[in-house]
Coordinates of C-alpha atoms and ligand atoms in Angstrom, one line a residue:
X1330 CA -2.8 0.7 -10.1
X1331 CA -5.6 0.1 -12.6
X1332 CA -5.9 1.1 -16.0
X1333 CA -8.5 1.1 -18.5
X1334 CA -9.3 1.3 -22.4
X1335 CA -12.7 2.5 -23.8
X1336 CA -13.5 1.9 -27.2
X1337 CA -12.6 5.8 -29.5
X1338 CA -15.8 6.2 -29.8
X1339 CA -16.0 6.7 -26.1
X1340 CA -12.7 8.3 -25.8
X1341 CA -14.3 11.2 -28.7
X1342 CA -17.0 11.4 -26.5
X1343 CA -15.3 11.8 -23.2
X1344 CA -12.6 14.7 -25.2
X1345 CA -15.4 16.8 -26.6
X1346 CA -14.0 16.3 -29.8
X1347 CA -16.4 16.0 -32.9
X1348 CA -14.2 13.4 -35.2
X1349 CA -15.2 9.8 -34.8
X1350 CA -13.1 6.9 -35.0
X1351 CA -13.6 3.0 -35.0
X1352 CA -12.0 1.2 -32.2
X1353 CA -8.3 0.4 -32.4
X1354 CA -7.0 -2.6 -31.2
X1355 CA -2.9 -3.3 -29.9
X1356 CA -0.9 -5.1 -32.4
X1357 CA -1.1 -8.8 -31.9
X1358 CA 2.5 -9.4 -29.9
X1359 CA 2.2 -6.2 -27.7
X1360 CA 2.2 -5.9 -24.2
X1361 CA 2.0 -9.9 -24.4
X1362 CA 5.2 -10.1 -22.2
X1363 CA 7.3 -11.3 -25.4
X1364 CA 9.9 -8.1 -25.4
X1365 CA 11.4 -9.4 -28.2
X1366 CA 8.1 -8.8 -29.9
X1367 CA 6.7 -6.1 -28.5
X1368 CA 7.0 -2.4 -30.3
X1369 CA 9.3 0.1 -27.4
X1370 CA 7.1 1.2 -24.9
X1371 CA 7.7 4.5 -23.5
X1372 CA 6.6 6.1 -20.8
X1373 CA 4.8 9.5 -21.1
X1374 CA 3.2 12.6 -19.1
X1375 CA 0.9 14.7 -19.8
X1376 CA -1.2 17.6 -17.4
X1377 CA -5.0 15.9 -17.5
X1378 CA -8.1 16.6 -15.8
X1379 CA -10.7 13.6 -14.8
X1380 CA -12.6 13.4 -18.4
X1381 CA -9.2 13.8 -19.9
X1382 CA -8.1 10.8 -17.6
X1383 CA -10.7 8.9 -18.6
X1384 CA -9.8 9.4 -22.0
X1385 CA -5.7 8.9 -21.7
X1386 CA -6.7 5.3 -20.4
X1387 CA -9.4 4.3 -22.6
X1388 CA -6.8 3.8 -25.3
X1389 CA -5.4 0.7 -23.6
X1390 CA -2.3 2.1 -22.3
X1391 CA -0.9 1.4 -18.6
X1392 CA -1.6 3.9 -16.5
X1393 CA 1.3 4.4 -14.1
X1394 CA -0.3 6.9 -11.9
X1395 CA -0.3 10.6 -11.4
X1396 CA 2.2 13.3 -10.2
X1397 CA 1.0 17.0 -9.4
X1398 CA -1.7 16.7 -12.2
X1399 CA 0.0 14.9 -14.7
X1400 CA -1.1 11.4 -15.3
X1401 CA 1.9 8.6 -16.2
X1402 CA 2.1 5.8 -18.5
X1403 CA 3.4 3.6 -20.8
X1404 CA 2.1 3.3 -24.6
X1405 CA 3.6 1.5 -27.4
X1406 CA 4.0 4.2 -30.7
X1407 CA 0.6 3.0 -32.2
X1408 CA -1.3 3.7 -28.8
X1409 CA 0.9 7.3 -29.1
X1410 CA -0.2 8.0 -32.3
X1411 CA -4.3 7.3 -31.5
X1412 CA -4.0 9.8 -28.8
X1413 CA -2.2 12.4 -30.4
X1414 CA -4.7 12.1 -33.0
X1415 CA -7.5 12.1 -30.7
X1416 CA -5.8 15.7 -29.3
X1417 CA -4.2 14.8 -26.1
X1418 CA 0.0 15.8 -26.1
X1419 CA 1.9 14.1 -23.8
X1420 CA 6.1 14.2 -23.0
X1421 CA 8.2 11.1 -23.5
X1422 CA 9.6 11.1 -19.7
X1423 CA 11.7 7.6 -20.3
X1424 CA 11.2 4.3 -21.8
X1425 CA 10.6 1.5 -20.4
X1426 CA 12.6 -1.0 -21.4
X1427 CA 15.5 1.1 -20.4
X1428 CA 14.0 1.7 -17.1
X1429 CA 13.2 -2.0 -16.5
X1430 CA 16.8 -2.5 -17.7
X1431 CA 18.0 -0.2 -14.9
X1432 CA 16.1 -1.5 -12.0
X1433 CA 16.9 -5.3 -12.7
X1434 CA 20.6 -4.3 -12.6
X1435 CA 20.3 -2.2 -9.8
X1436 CA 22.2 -4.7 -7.8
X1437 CA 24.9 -5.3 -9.9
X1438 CA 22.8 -7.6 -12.2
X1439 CA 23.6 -10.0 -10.5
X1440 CA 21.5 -13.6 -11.4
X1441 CA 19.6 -14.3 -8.7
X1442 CA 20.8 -16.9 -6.5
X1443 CA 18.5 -19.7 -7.2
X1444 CA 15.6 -20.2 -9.9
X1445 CA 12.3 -18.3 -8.9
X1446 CA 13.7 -16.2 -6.6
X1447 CA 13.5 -12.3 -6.7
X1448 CA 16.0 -10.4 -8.3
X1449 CA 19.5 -10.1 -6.4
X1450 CA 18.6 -7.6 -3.5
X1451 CA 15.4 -8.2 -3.3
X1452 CA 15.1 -11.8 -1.9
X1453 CA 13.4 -10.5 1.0
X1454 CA 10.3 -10.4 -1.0
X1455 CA 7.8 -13.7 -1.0
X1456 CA 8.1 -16.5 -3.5
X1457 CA 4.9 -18.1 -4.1
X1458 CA 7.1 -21.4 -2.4
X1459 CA 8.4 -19.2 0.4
X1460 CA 4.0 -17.7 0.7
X1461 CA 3.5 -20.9 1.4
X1462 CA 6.2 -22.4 3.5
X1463 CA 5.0 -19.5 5.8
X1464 CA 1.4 -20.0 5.7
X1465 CA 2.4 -23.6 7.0
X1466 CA 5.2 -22.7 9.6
X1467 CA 2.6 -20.4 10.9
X1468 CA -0.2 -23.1 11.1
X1469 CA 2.6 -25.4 12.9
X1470 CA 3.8 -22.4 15.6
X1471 CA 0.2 -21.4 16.7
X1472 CA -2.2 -24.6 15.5
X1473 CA -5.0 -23.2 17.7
X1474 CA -5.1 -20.0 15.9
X1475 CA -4.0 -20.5 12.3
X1476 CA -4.9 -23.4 9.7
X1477 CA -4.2 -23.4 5.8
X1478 CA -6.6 -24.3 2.7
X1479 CA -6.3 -24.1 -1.0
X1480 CA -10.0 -22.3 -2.5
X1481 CA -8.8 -23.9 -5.7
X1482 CA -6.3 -23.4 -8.8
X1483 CA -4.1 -21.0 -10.6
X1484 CA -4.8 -21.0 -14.8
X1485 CA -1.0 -22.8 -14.4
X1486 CA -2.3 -24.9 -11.6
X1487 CA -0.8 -23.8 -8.8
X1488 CA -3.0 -23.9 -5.5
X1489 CA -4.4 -20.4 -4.5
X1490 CA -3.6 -20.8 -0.8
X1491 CA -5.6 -18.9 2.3
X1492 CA -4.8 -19.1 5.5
X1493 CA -7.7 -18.8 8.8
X1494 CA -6.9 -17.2 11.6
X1495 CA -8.7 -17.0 14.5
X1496 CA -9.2 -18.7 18.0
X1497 CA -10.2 -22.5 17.6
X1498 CA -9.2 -21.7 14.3
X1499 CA -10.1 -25.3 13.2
X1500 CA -13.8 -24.7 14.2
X1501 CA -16.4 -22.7 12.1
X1502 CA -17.6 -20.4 14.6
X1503 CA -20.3 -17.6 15.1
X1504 CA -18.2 -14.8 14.7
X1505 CA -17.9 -11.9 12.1
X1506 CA -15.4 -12.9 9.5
X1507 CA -12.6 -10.5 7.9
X1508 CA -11.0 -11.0 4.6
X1509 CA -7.7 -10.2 3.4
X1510 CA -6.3 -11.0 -0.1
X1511 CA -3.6 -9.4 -2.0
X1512 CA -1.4 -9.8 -5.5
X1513 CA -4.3 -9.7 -7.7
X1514 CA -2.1 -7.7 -10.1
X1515 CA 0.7 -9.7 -10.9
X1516 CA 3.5 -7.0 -10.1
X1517 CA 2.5 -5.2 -7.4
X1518 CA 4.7 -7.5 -4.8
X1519 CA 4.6 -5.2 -2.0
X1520 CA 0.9 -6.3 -1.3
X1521 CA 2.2 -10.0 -0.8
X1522 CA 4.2 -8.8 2.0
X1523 CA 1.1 -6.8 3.2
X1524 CA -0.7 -10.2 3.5
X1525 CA 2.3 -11.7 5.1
X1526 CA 2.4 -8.9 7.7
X1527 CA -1.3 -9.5 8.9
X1528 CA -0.9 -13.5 9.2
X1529 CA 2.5 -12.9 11.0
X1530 CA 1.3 -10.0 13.4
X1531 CA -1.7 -11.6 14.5
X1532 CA -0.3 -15.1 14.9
X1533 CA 2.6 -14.6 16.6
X1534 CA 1.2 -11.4 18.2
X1535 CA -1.5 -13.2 19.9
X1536 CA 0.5 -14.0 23.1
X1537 CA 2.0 -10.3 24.2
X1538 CA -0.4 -8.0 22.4
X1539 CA -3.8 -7.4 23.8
X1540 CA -5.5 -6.0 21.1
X1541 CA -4.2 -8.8 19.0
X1542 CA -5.8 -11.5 21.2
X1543 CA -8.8 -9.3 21.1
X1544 CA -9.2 -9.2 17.7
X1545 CA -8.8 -12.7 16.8
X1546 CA -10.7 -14.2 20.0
X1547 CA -13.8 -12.1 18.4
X1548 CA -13.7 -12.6 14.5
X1549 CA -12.4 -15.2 12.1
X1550 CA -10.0 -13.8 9.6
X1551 CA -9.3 -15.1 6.1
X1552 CA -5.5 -13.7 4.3
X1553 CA -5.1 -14.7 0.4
X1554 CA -1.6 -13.6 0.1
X1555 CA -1.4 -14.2 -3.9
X1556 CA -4.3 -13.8 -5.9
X1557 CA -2.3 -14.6 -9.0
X1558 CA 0.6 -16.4 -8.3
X1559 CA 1.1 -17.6 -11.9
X1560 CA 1.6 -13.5 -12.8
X1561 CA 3.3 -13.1 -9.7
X1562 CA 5.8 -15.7 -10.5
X1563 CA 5.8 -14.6 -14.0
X1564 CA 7.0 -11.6 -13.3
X1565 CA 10.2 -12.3 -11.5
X1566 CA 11.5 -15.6 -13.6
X1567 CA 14.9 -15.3 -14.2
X1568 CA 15.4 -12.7 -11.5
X1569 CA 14.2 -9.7 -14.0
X1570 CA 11.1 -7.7 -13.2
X1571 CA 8.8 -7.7 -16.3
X1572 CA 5.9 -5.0 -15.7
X1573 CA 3.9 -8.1 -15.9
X1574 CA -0.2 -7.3 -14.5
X1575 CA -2.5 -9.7 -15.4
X1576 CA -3.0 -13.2 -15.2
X1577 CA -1.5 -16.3 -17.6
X1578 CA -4.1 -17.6 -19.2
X1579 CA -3.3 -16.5 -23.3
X1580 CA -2.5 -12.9 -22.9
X1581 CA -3.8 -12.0 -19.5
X1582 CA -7.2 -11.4 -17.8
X1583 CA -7.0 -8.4 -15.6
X1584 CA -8.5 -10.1 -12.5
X1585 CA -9.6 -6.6 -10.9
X1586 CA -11.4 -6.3 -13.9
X1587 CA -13.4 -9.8 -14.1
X1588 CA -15.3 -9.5 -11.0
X1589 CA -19.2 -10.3 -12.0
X1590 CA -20.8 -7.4 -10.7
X1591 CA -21.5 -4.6 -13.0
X1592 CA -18.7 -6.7 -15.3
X1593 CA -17.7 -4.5 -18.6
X1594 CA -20.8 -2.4 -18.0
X1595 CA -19.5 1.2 -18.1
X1596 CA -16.2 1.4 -20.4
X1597 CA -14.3 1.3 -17.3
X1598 CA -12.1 -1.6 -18.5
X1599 CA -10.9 -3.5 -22.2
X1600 CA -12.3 -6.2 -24.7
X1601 CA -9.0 -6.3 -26.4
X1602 CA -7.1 -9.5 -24.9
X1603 CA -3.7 -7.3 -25.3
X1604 CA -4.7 -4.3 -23.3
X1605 CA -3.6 -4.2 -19.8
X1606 CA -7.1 -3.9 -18.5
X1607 CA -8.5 -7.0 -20.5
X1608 CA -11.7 -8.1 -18.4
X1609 CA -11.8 -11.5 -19.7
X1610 CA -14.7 -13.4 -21.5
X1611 CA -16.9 -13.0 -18.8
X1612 CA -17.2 -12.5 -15.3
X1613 CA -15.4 -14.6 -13.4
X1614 CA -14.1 -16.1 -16.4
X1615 CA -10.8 -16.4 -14.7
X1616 CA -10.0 -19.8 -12.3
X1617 CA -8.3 -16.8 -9.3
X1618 CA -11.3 -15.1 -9.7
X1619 CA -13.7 -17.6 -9.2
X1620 CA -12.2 -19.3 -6.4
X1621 CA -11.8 -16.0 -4.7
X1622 CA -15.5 -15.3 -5.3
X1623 CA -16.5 -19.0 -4.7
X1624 CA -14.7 -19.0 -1.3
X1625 CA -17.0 -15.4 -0.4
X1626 CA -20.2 -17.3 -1.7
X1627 CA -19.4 -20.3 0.7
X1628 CA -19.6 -17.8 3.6
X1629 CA -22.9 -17.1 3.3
X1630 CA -24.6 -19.3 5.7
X1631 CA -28.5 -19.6 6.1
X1632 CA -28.3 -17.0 4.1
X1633 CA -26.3 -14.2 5.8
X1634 CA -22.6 -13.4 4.6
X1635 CA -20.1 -13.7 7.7
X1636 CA -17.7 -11.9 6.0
X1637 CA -18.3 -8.0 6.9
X1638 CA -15.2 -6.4 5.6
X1639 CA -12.3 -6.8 3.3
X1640 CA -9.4 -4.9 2.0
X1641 CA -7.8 -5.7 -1.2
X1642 CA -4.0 -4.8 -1.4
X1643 CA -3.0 -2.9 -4.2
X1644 CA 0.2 -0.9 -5.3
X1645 CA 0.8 2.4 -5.7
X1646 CA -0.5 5.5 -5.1
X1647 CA -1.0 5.6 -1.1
X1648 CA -4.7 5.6 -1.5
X1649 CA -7.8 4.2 0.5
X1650 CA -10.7 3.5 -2.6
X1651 CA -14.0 2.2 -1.7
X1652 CA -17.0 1.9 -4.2
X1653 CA -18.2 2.3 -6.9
X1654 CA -15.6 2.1 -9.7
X1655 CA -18.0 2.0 -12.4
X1656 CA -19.8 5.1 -11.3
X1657 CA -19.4 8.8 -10.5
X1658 CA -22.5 9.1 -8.7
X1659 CA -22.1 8.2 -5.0
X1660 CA -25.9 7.2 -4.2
X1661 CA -27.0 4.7 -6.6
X1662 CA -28.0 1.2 -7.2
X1663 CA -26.7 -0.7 -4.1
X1664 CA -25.5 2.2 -2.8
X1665 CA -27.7 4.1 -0.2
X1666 CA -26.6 7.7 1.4
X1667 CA -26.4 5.8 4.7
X1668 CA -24.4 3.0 3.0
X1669 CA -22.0 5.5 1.3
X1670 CA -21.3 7.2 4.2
X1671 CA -20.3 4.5 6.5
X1672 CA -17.5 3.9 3.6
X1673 CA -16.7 7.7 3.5
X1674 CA -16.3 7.8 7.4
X1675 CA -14.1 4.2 8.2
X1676 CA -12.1 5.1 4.5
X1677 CA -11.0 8.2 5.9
X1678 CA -10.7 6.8 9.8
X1679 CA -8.1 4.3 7.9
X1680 CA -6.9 7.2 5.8
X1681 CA -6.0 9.0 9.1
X1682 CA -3.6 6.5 10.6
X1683 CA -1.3 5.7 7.2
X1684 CA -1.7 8.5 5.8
X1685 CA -2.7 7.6 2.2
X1686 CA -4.9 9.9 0.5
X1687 CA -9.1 8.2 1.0
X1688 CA -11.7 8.5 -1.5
X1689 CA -14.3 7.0 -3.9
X1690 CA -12.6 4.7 -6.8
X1691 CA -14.3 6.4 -9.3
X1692 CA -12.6 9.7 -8.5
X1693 CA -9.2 8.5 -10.6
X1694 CA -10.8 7.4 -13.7
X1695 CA -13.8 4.8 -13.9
X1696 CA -13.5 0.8 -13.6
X1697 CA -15.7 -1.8 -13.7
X1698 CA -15.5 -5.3 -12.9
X1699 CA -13.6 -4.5 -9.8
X1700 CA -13.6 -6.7 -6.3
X1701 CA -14.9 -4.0 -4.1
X1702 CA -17.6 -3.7 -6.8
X1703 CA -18.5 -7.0 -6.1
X1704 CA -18.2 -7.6 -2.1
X1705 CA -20.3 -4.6 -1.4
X1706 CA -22.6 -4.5 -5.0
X1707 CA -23.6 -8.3 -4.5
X1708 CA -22.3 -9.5 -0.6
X1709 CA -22.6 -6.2 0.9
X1710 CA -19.5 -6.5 2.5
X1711 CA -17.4 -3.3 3.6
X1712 CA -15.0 -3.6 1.0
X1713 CA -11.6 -1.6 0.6
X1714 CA -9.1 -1.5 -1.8
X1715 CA -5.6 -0.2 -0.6
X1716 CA -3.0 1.6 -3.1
X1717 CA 0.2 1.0 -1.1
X1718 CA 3.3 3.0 -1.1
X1719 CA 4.8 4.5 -3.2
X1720 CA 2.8 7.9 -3.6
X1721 CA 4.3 8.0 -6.8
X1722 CA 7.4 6.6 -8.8
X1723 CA 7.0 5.4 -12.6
X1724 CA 8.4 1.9 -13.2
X1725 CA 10.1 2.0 -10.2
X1726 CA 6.5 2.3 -7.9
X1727 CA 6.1 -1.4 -8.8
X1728 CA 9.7 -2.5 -7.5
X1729 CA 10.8 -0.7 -4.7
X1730 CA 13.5 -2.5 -2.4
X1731 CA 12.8 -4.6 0.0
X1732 CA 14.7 -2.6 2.5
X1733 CA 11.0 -0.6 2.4
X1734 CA 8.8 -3.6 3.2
X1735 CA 8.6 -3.3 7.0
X1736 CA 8.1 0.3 7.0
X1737 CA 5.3 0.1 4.7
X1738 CA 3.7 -2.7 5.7
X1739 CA 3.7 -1.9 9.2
X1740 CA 1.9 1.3 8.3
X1741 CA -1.1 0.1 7.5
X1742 CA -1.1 -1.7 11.3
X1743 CA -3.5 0.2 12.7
X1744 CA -5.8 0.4 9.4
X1745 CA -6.2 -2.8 9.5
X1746 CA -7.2 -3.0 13.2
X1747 CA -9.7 -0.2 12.5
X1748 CA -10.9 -2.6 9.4
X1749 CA -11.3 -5.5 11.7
X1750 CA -12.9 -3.9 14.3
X1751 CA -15.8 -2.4 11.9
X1752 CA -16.3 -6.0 10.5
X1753 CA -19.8 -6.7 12.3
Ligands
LIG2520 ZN1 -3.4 -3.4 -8.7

């Protein structure tokens, strides 16, 4: 999911309220990851509308999602007390750290087996190690259709690997190019697997599915299965889930906030290095960021972009999101009627076959600095994020087991076919 802080002043603004306040910032320590730290976090819920929305996540909290109307998330006492103050009333539904404690002893609490795996039960998830053992088996197996790159560096180093899949795979040809990336936010696992599921379905599918062979004989696809694999890694070490979002470097850059189109513009993300939504000190301030972005700019070629659509994987909600983030307004700068409804119409063709729930980013609460701002905003590239299952869940929508992972990958098959085949 994505979250958001706006300074008070905004927040008043958005609440109709007439009392002004200066902005507030997290208490050094918080949401930093350091539990031992950290003030208890609990979760809340509270019946909002969109301005109220708005509002609820411009105080820096993390926004779990939203059930029936109420919006979800988790605030520390201080952001509690801000929004009381500021009028809004939400419930104490749990707290977190209890809940975390729950899940990572679901399975007995059990250690995990070996160092950097996945909490006991879930080793069926993706390692970054095991990401890219399979990126390499897969290039081995089928070495006319698949071949793996790094597009550079992790803030902690590690290779941010992709994966090219397409016939003569080792050859740049004149074909319209897909990309895939997932694991931007550091927690949100499931997408990993999303990524894994394209690179093994069209590699090893090539042979005894037509539409397969069709599909890679005619375009060049691009997978980043982790974004962040420093967060991603992070989150799991010593086989305990950590709510962990952003990336490593200090306290975290939200890297769907650091994208340098429209970056910071329009309160939909946080200055405040603690906040969850921290959009870094400029755009593509952060190394996963820029390589991403770095990797799209080297696709332009005399001047035309080859890559015509992309989808980046998020979790959860089960929602299809195109832009803008950083506006309401669906006609805008970069955004022609024609434009907007060629998203509108392949959003909800997608929509259609997984049954998520398609519309505008903007319609949950504004964002800026986003990657779909970005690939359409300055590559015009048909650009999609996806909010995978759950629908809805708490702490729990981040983790669920991996007994899920074929099911829900799998049902996003034939979106991503329809993705592919728009990608001209
Ligand atoms: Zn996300």
């Amino acid at each position: 999911m994505f979250t958001k802080r706006r300074t008070w002043t905004g927040l008043v603004a958005a609440v109709g309220l007439a009392v002004l306040a200066t902005a507030t910032s997290v208490p050094a320590g918080a949401q930093t990851g350091d539990q031992a730290a950290a003030p208890a976090r609990g979760i809340y819920s509270v019946q909002a509308d969109k301005a109220q929305r708005n509002a609820i996540e411009a105080g820096g909290v993390d926004v779990l999602g939203q059930r029936g109307g109420a919006t979800e998330f988790v605030a520390t006492p201080q952001q509690l007390d801000e929004l009381r103050a500021a009028g809004i009333a939400p419930t104490q539904i749990g707290d977190l750290d209890k809940q975390l404690a729950e899940r990572n002893s679901r399975n007995g609490g059990k250690a995990a087996a070996k160092a950097d795996e996945f909490p006991a039960g879930d080793e069926a998830y993706h390692t970054y190690d095991e990401v890219n053992a399979e990126l390499e088996k897969a290039a081995t197996d089928h070495p006319d259709l698949a071949a793996v790159s790094s597009i550079g560096k992790s803030v902690e180093g590690r290779d941010l690997n992709m994966i090219k899949i397409s016939d003569n795979a080792g050859t740049d040809e004149d074909e319209p190019e897909v990309l895939f990336n997932c694991n931007q936010h550091a927690r949100e696992h499931l997408t990993t697997e999303m990524c894994m599921r394209v690179v093994s379905r069209l590699t090893d599918g090539y042979e005894t599915d037509a539409k397969v062979k069709e599909m890679v004989d005619g375009k060049e696809i691009w997978v980043v299965p982790m974004v962040n694999p420093d967060g991603a890694m992070y989150d799991i070490e010593g086989g305990e889930y950590k709510m962990w979002r952003k990336n490593r470097d200090g306290e975290g850059t939200d890297l769907n906030r650091n994208w340098d189109y429209k970056w910071g513009c329009c309160d939909g993300s946080d200055t405040d290095p603690g906040g969850e939504t921290y959009r870094g000190t400029a755009g593509f301030s952060a190394p996963e960021t820029k390589a991403l972005s770095d990797f799209v700019l080297s696709r332009n070629v005399n001047g035309a972009q080859q890559i015509k659509a992309h989808i980046d994987f998020h979790t959860y909600s089960e929602l299809v999101l195109w832009p803008f983030g950083h506006t309401d307004e669906t006609v805008t700068e970069d955004m022609t009627q024609e434009e907007y409804d060629r998203f509108e119409t392949i959003g909800k063709e997608m929509a259609g076959t997984n049954d998520y729930t398609p519309m505008q980013s903007s319609g949950l609460y504004i964002t800026d600095g986003d990657s779909n701002g970005w690939m359409w905003g300055s590559q015009k590239i048909l650009s999609y994020t996806f909010e995978m299952y759950p629908g809805q869940g708490g702490v729990d929508g981040f983790y669920p087991p991996a007994s899920v992972i074929e099911e829900q990958t799998s049902r996003n098959d034939a979106a991503v076919d329809i993705l592919i085949q728009n990608a001209a």
